[in-house]
Structure formats: C-alpha cells, structure tokens
Short mmCIF file of C-alpha atoms and ligand atoms in Angstrom, two decimals:
data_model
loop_
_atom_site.label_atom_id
_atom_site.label_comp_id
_atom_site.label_asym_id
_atom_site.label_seq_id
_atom_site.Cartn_x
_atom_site.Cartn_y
_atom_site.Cartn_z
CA UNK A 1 47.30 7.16 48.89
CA UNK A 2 49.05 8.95 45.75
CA UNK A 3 46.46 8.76 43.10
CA UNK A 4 46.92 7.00 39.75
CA UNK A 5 47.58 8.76 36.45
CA UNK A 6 46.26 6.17 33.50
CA UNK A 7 48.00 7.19 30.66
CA UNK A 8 46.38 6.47 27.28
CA UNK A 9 48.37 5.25 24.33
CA UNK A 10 48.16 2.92 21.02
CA UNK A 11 51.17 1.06 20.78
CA UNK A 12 49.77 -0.21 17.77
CA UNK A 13 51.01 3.20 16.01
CA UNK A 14 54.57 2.28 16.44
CA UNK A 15 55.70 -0.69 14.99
CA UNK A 16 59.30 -2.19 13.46
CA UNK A 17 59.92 -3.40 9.76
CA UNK A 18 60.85 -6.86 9.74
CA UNK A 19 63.03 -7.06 6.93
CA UNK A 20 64.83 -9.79 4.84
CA UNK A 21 68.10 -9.81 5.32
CA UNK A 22 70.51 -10.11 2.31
CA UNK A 23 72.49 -13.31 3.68
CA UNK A 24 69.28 -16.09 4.33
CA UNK A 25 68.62 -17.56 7.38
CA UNK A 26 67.85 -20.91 6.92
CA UNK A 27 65.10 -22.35 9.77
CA UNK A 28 67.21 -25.42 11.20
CA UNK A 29 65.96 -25.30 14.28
CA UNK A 30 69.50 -24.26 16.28
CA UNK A 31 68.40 -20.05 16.16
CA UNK A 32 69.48 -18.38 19.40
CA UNK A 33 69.74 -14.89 20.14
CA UNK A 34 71.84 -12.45 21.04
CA UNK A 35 72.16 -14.03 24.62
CA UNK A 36 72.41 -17.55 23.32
CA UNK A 37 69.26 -18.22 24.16
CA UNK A 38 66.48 -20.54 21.91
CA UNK A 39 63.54 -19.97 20.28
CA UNK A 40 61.33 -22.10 21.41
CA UNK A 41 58.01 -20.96 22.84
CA UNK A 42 55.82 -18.86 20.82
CA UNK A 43 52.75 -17.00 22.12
CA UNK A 44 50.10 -16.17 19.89
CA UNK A 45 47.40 -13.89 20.63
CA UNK A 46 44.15 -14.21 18.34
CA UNK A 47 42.05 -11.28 19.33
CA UNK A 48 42.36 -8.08 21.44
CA UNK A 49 38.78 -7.93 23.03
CA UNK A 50 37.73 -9.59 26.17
CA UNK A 51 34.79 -9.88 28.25
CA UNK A 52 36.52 -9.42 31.58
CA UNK A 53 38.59 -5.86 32.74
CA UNK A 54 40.53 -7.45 35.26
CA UNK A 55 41.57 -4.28 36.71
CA UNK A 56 45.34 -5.87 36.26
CA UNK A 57 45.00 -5.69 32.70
CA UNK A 58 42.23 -4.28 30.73
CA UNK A 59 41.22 -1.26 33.05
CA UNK A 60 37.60 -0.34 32.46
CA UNK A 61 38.44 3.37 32.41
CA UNK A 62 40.56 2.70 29.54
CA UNK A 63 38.74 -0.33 27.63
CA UNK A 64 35.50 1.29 27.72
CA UNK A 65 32.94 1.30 24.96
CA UNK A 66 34.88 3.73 22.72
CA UNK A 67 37.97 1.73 22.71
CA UNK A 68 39.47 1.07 19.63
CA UNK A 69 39.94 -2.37 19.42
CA UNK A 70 41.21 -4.25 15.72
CA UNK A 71 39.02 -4.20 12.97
CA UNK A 72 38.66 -7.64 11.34
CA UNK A 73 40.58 -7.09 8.45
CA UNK A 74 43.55 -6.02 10.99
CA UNK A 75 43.70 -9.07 12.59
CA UNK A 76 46.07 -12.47 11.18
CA UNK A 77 43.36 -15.09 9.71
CA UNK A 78 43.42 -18.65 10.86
CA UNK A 79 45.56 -18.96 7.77
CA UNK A 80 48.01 -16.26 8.42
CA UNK A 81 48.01 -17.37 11.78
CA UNK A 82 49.40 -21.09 10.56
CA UNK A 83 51.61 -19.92 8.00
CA UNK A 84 53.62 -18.31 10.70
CA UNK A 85 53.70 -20.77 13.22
CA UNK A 86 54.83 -23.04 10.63
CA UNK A 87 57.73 -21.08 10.12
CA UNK A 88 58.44 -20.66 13.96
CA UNK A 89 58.12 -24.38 14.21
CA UNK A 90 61.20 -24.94 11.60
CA UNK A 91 62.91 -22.61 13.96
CA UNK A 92 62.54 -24.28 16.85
CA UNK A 93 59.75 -23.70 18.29
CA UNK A 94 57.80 -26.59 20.09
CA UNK A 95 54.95 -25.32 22.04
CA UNK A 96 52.34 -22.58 21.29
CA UNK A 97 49.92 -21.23 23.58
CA UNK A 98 46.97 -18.92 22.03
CA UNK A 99 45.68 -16.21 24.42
CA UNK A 100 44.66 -12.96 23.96
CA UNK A 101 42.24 -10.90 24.99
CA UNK A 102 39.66 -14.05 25.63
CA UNK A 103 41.02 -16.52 23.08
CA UNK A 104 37.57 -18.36 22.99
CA UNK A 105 36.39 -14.88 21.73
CA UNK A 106 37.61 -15.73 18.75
CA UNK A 107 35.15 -17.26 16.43
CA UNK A 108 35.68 -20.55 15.27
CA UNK A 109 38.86 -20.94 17.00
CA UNK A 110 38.80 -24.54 17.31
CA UNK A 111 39.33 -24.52 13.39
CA UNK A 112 42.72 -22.77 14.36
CA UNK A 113 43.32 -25.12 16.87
CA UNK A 114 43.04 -28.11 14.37
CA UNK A 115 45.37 -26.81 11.99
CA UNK A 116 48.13 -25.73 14.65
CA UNK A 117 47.69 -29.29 16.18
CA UNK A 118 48.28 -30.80 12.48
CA UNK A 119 52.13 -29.24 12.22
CA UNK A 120 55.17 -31.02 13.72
CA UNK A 121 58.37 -30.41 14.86
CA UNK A 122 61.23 -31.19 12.62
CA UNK A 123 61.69 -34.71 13.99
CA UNK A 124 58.30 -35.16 13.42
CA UNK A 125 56.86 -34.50 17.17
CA UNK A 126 53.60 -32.80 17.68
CA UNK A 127 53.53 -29.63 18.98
CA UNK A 128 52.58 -28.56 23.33
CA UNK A 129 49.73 -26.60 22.13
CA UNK A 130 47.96 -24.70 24.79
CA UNK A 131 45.81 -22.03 25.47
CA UNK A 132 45.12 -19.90 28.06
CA UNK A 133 41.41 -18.60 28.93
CA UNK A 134 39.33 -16.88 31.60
CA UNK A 135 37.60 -19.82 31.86
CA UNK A 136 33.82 -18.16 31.21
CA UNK A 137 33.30 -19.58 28.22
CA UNK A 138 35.18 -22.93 28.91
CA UNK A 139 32.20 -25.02 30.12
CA UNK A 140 29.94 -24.63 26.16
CA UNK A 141 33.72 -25.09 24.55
CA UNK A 142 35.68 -28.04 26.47
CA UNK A 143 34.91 -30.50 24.69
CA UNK A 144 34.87 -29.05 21.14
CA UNK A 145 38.81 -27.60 21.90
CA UNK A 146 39.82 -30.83 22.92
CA UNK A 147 38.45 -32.49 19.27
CA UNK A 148 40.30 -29.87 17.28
CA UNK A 149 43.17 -31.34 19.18
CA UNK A 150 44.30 -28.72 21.67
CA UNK A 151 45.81 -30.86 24.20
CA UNK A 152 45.49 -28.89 27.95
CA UNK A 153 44.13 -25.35 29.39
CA UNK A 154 45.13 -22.93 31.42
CA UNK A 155 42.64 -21.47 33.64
CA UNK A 156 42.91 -17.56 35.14
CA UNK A 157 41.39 -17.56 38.69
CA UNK A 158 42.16 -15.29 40.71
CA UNK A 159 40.31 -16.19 43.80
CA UNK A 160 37.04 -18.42 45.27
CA UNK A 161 35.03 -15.80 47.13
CA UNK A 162 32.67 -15.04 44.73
CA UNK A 163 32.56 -10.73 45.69
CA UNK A 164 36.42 -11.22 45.39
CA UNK A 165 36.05 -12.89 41.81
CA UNK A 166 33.36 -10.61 40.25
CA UNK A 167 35.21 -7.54 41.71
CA UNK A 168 38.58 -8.34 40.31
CA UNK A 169 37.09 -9.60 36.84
CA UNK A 170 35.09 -6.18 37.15
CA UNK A 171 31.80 -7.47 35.41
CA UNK A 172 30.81 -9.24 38.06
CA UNK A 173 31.14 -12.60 36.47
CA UNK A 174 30.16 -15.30 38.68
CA UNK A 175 32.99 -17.65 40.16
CA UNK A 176 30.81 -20.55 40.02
CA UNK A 177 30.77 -20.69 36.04
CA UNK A 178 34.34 -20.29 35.72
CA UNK A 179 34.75 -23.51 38.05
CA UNK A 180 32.13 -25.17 36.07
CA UNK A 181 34.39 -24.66 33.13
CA UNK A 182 37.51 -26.01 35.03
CA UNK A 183 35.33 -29.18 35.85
CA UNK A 184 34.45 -29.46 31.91
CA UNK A 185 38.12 -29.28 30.73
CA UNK A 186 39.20 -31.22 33.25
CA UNK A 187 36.08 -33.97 31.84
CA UNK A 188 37.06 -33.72 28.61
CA UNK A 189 40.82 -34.45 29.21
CA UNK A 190 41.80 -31.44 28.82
CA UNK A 191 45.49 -31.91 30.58
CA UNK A 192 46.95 -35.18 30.94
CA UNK A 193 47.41 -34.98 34.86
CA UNK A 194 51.75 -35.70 33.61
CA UNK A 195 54.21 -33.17 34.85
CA UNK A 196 53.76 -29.99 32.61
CA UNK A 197 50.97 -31.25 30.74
CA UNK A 198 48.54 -30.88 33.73
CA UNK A 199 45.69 -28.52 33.55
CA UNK A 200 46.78 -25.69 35.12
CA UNK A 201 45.33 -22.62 36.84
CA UNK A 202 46.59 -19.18 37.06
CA UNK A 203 46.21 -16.75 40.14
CA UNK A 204 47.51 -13.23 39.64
CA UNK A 205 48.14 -12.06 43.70
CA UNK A 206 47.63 -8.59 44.41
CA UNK A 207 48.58 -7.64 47.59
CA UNK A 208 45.37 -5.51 49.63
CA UNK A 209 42.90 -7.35 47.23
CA UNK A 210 43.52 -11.41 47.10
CA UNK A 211 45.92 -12.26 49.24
CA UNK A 212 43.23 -13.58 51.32
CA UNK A 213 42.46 -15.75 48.90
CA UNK A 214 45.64 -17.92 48.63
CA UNK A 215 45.35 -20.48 51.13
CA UNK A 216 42.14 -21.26 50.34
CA UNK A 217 42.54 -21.65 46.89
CA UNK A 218 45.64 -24.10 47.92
CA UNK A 219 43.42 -25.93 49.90
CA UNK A 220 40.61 -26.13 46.89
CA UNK A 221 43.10 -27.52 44.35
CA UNK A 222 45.33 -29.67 46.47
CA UNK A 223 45.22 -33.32 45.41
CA UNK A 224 42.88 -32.26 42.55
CA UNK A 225 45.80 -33.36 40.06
CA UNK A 226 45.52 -29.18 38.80
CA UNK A 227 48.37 -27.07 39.16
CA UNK A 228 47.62 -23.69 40.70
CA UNK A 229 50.27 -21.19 40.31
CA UNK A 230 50.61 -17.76 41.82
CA UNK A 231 51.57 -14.61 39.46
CA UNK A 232 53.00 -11.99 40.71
CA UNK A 233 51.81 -8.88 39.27
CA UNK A 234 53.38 -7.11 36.63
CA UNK A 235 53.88 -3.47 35.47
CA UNK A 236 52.72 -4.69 32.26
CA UNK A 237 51.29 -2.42 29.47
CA UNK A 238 50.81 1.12 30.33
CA UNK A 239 47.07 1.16 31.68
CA UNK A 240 46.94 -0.51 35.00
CA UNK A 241 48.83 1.96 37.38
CA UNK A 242 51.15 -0.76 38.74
CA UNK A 243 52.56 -0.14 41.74
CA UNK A 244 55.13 -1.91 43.71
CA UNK A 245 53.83 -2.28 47.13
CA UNK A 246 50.84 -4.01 45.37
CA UNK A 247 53.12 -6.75 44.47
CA UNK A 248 53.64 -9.87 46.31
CA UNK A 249 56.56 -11.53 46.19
CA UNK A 250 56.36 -15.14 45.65
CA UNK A 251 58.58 -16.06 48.75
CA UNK A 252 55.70 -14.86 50.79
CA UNK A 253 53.40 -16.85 48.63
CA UNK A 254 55.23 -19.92 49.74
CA UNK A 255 55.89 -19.07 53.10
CA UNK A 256 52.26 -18.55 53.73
CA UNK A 257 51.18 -21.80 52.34
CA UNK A 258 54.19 -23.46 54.21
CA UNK A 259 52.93 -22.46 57.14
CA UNK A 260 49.72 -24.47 56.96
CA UNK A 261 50.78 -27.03 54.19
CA UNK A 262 54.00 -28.35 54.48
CA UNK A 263 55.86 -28.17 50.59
CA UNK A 264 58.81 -28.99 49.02
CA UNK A 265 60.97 -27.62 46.52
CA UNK A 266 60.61 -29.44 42.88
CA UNK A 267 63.51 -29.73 40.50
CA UNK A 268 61.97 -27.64 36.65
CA UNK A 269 60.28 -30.01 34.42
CA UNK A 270 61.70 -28.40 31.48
CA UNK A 271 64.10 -26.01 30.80
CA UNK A 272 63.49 -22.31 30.49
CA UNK A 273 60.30 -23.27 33.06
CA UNK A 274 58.99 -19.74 33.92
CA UNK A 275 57.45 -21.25 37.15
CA UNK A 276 59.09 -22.37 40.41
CA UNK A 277 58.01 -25.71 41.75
CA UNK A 278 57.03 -26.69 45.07
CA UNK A 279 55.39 -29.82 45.94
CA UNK A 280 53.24 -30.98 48.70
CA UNK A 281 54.96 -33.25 50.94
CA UNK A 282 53.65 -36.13 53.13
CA UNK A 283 54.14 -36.81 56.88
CA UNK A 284 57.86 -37.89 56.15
CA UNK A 285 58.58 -34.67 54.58
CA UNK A 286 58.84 -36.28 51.15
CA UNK A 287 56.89 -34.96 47.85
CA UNK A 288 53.40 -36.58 47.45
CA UNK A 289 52.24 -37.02 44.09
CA UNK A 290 48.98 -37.89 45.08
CA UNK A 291 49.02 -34.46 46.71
CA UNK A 292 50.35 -32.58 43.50
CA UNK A 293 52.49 -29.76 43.17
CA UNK A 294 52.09 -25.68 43.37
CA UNK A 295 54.07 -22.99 41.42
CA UNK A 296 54.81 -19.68 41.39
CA UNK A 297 55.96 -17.53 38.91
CA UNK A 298 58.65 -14.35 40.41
CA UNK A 299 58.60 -12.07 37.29
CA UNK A 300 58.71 -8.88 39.34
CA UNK A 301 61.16 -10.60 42.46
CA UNK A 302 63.08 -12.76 40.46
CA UNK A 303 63.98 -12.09 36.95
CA UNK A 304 63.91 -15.38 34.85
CA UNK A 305 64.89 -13.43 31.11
CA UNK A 306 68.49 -15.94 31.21
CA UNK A 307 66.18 -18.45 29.96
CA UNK A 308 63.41 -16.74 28.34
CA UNK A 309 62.52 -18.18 25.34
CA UNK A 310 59.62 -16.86 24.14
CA UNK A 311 58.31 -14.78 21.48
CA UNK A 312 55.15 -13.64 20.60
CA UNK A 313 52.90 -12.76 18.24
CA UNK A 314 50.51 -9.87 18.41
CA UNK A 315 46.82 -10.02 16.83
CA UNK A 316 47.70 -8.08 13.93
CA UNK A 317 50.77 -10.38 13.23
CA UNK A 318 53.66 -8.07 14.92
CA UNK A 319 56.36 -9.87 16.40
CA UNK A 320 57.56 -9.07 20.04
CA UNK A 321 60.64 -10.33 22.22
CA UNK A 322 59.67 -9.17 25.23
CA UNK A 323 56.56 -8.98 27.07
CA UNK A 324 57.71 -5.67 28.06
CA UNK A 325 59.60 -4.03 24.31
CA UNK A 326 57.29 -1.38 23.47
CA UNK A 327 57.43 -2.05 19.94
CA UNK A 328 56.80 -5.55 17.51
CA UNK A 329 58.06 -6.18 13.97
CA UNK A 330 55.63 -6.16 11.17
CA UNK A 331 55.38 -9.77 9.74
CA UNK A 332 52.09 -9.02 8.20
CA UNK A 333 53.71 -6.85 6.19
CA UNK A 334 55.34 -9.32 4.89
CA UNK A 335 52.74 -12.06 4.43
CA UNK A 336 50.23 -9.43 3.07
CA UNK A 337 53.22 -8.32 0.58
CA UNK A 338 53.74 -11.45 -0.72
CA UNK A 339 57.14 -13.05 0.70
CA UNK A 340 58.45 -16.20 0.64
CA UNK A 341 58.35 -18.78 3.20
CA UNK A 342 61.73 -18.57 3.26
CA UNK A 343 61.87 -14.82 2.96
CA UNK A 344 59.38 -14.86 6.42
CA UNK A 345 61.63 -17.62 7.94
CA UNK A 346 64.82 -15.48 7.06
CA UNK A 347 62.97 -12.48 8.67
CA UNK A 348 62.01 -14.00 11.69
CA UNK A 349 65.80 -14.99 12.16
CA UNK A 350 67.66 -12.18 11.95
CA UNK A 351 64.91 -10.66 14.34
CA UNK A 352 65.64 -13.71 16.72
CA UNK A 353 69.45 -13.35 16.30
CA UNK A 354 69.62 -9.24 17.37
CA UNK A 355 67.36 -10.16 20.44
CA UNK A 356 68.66 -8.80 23.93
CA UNK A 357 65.74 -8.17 25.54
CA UNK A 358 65.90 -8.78 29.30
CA UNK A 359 63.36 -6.06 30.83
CA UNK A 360 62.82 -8.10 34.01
CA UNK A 361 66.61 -8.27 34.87
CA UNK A 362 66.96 -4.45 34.47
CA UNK A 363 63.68 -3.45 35.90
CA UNK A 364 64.88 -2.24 39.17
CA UNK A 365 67.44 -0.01 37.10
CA UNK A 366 65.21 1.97 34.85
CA UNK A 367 63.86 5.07 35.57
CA UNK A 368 60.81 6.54 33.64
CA UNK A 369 63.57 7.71 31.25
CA UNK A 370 64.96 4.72 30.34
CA UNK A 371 62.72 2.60 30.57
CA UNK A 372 59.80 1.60 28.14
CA UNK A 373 57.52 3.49 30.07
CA UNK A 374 54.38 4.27 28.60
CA UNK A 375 55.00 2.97 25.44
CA UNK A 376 54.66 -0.36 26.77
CA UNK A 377 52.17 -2.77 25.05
CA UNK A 378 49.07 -4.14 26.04
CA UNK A 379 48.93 -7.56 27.52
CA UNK A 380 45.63 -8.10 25.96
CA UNK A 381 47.06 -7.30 22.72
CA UNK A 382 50.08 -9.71 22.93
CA UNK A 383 49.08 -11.63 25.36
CA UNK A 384 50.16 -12.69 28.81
N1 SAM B 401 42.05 -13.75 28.93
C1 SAM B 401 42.88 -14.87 29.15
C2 SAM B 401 43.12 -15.08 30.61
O1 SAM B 401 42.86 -14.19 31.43
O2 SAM B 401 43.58 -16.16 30.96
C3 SAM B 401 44.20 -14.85 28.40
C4 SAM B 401 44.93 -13.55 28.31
S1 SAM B 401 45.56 -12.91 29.83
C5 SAM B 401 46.33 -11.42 29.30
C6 SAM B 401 46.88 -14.03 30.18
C7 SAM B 401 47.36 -14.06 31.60
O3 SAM B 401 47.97 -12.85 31.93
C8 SAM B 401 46.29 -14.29 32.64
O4 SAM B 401 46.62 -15.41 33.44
C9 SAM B 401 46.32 -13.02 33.45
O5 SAM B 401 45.97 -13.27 34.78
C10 SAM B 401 47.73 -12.58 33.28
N2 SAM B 401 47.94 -11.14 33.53
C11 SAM B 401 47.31 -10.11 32.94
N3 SAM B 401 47.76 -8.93 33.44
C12 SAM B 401 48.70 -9.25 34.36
C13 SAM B 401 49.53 -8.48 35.24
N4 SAM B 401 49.49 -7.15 35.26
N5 SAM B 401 50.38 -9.14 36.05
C14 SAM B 401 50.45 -10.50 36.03
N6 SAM B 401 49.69 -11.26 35.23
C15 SAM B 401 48.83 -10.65 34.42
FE1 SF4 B 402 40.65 -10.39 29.96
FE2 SF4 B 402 42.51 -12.13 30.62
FE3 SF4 B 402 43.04 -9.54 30.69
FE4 SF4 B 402 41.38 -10.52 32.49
S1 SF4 B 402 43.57 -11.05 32.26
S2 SF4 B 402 41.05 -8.67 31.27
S3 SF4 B 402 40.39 -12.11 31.37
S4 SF4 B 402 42.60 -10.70 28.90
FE1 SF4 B 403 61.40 -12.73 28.78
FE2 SF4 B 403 61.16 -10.08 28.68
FE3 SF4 B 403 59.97 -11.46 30.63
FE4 SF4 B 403 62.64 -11.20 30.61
S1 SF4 B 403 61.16 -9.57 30.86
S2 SF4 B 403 61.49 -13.09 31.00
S3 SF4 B 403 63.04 -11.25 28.39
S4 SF4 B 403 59.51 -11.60 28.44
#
C-alpha cells in the first residue's frame, strides 16, 4: 500500500475580493450563472470545530490540539449571518442548510435558527431550512431546534456496528447516542415524513471500511419513514489522502441492496436534487410508500455540477461556488466595511453571474497541475 502524504495548508490565507460592481445588480430573484444555472441553495457553515475527526474529513493528524481553528471575532455573528442570507434570499435562494464543523457547536444556535426561519422568499414563502449534524448532540437539542423553527435534520451515520462507528468518528463516540438523537428529532417532528422534507440520514461509504455496513443499515431504516442516503466519498479538502479505489460507486450501492431488497427507480423531487432516488418496491414490483425510499448521491461517479445550485458560505463569511474552488470571496469585508444592502446584493451577483465552476465534471481530467490540488478547502470550514 503506497503511503499517504497529508499535506498541511490554510486556505483561509487566500481569499477573493468581492467587489461592487459599477452597473448594480438588482436581487430579483432570476440570477443565474455563467452556465445558466440558479441560485438557489445556500450552505452556511457556523463554526469550524467539531467533536468528531471522521478520518474522511477532519483527520486527527491534522486537527490536532494545535490546530488553528477561527477565533471568535473571525467568525460571521448570528447577525452577520442573517444579513446575508437575507440578501441570498432576494436572489433566489429558498433553502438553507447550516453545517459546519458540528453546527450544534455553535452556541446558541437555535437563536440563529429563529431568525433564518423568520425571512421569506419573495412571494412570501418560508424558507427549507435545514441543518445537518453528527447527531451527538441531537438528543439534549431536538426539541429546542425544532421551537426556533428549524423544520428537519440531517443525520451523518456512517454505520451501526458500534467498533465501526467509534472507529470512523475516531473518538470513539458511541453509536447508541447518535441513534438516541435520531429517535429525539424524529419525536420532536423534526422532518415531516413528505417527500424531501423527511428526516434524512447520511452514510459516507468507504470502500475496505463500511461497506459492510450498508445492508444493514438499509434494513435498520427501511419503513422507518427516514431517508438513508449513501455518499460517495470525496477528494474533498486537502487533508484526507483520498484515494480512488476507496471510493464506491453508487451503482454498487444499489446493486447490493437490490440484491436482497428489491428497489425501484424514483423520478427527483425537485430540481437540481443532488441525490438519486430509489424506492422500495412491494411484491408487484411497484414503489411502496409504506416502505420509503433510499438515495444515493454519485459526486465522484456521476458528476451532477449541470444543476448545481449551490453556494456557500464559509464561517468567516467567504463566499464559495464550488465545494471544490480553492478560494471564497470576502463578503465580510464588505459587511465589516460598511456596504449597502444593495452594495452586498450587487456583490453577490456579479460573483453569481462569472460562476463556471464544475469541478466534478472535469475531475477525471485534472492532473495535480491543473487541478485545485492542495489548495482545496476544508469541508469543515465550508461545509459539506
Ligand atoms: N458535522 C456535521 C456532520 O457530520 O453531519 C456537518 C458537517 S459535515 C462536513 C457534512 C457532511 O459532509 C457529512 O454528512 C459528512 O459525512 C460529509 N463528508 C465529509 N467529508 C466527506 C468526504 N470526504 N466525502 C463525502 N462526504 C463527506
Ligand atoms: Fe465532524 Fe462532520 Fe467532519 Fe465528521 S464529517 S469530522 S462530524 S464535520
Ligand atoms: Fe457543484 Fe462544484 Fe459539486 Fe459540481 S463539483 S456539483 S459545481 S459543488
């Protein structure tokens, strides 16, 4: 086995101006970018520090004790936080998901949560505001997230054998609390149960250490009314010494549940969906509600970038249009400078407008030369 070289690097040197262009852009909500595609998903990630290192993501070689992680003062308060959405709402944007790092590491975060769920859409709709959590603090916190108004969960699992679990979250956190915190959202409402507003579960397959796992984790959530979906894993950020052969690919994913479960494929629910549908069927072959649905998500085996539609926002308030562009543009600049709403809006248009971004398509034709390479950011600092 070739042995991995972890390179260390702060993409949080390098960053973009965002600036105003001369011409405004009004928000209307009808921005597309360079591709013609929408704005209309924006990820928001409130803090950089977890309490996992998912060897996926936050490496414990890397995020070790002397990791630099945000001050306070770096990071976009609850305010800042709003203020931007707003503007991404005027734009288009109709469902925010906070992640992170562990978003429930965020203090107070359900005071965020109320003030996201209190903006609308242009035609007045409430926003699809999500969140997506390891789950270890979800069992205390259910109940509280759903009062501020957050309206479903996602839940990162990425396997039921407890040795599996604690090994792969690499601080050996029990499985058993993170399933007690599934049971609490799901008590508290916490996902309506509707297609695409069910709570939903996320399991990142790695080939050699949970493929094991998938079946029975099918088995555990079928007919539960929770959506499990299978990542496959990415060569995201610059820290976790992906490797191809350690990928995969969702076909097999399906086939092996096939086997055992008969499925069948489900048309999206919306557009842009990042996740395939497959549904379990009943003895005539026909899709079972009652039985519920799977997906998988094929960002290494099957680009989806024609439809991507979703920006994010980094901790520190730096804008990024691909979960692979090695570098964001500074909006806190410009809220800590003093700019207009409109000024901000007019920013975040012309950003939107020169976006081409479509890492996933080209991925198989970029070398270490041309591609982002190490500069890559951080999931855990833009979030996943
Ligand atoms: N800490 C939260 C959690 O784990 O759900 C939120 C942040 S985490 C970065 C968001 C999602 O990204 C998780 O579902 C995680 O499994 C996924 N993820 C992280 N690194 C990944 C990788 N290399 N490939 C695929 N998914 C990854
Ligand atoms: Fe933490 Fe989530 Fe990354 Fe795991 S995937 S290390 S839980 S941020
Ligand atoms: Fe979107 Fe970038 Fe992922 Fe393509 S690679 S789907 S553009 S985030």
């Amino acid at each position: 086995m070739s042995e991995r070289v972890i390179p260390l690097v702060d993409q949080r040197i390098a960053s973009l101006a965002a600036p105003v262009p001369a011409q405004p852009i009004v928000a209307d909500g009808l921005l597309s970018d360079a591709l013609g595609r929408p704005l209309s998903d924006l990820r928001i990630s409130v803090t950089d520090r977890c309490n996992f290192r998912c060897n996926y993501c936050m490496p414990k070689e890397v995020f070790d004790k002397d990791y630099p992680y945000l001050p306070h003062g770096a990071l976009l308060s609850f305010e800042e936080i709003t203020r931007t959405a707003k503007l991404f709402v005027a734009h288009g944007v109709r469902k925010i998901r906070l992640t992170g790092g562990e978003p429930l590491l965020r203090k107070n975060i359900e005071v965020l949560i109320e003030q996201l769920a209190a903006l609308r859409t242009p035609d007045g709709q409430p926003l699809d505001l999500t969140l997506t959590t390891n789950g270890s603090l979800l069992a205390r916190k259910a109940k509280s997230l759903k009062a501020a108004g957050l309206k479903r969960v996602t839940v990162s699992l990425d396997g039921l054998d407890d040795a599996v679990f604690r090994a792969m979250n690499d601080v050996d956190f029990p499985v058993a609390d993170v399933l007690e915190g599934i049971e609490a959202a799901r008590a508290a409402g916490l996902g309506s149960g509707e297609p695409g507003h069910s709570l939903k579960i996320n399991m990142v397959v790695k080939r050699g250490t949970n493929e094991h796992e998938i079946l029975r984790m099918a088995r555990h959530f079928r007919g539960t009314g929770i959506v499990l979906r299978f990542i496959e894993y990415m060569d995201v950020g610059a820290t976790n010494g992906w490797r191809m052969d350690e990928v995969l690919p969702s076909a097999d994913v399906v086939k092996m549940i096939r086997a055992e479960l008969p499925l069948v494929q489900l048309d999206p629910s919306v557009p842009g969906e990042t996740a395939e549908r497959w549904g379990y069927a009943d003895a005539r072959g026909r899709h079972d509600p009652a039985l519920g649905e799977i997906g998988v998500i094929s960002s290494v085996t099957q680009a989806f970038c024609r439809d991507c539609n979703r920006a994010r926002l980094s901790t520190e308030g730096k804008l990024y249009l691909c979960l692979f562009a090695g570098q964001g543009y500074d909006l806190r600049a410009l809220i800590r400078g003093g700019a207009s709403d409109e000024d901000i809006a007019s920013a975040i248009g012309a950003i939107w407008q020169g976006r081409s971004d479509r890492y996933s398509e080209l991925r198989s034709t970029l070398t270490p030369d041309t591609g982002p390479a190490t500069r890559r950011v951080e999931m855990s600092y833009i979030g996943g």
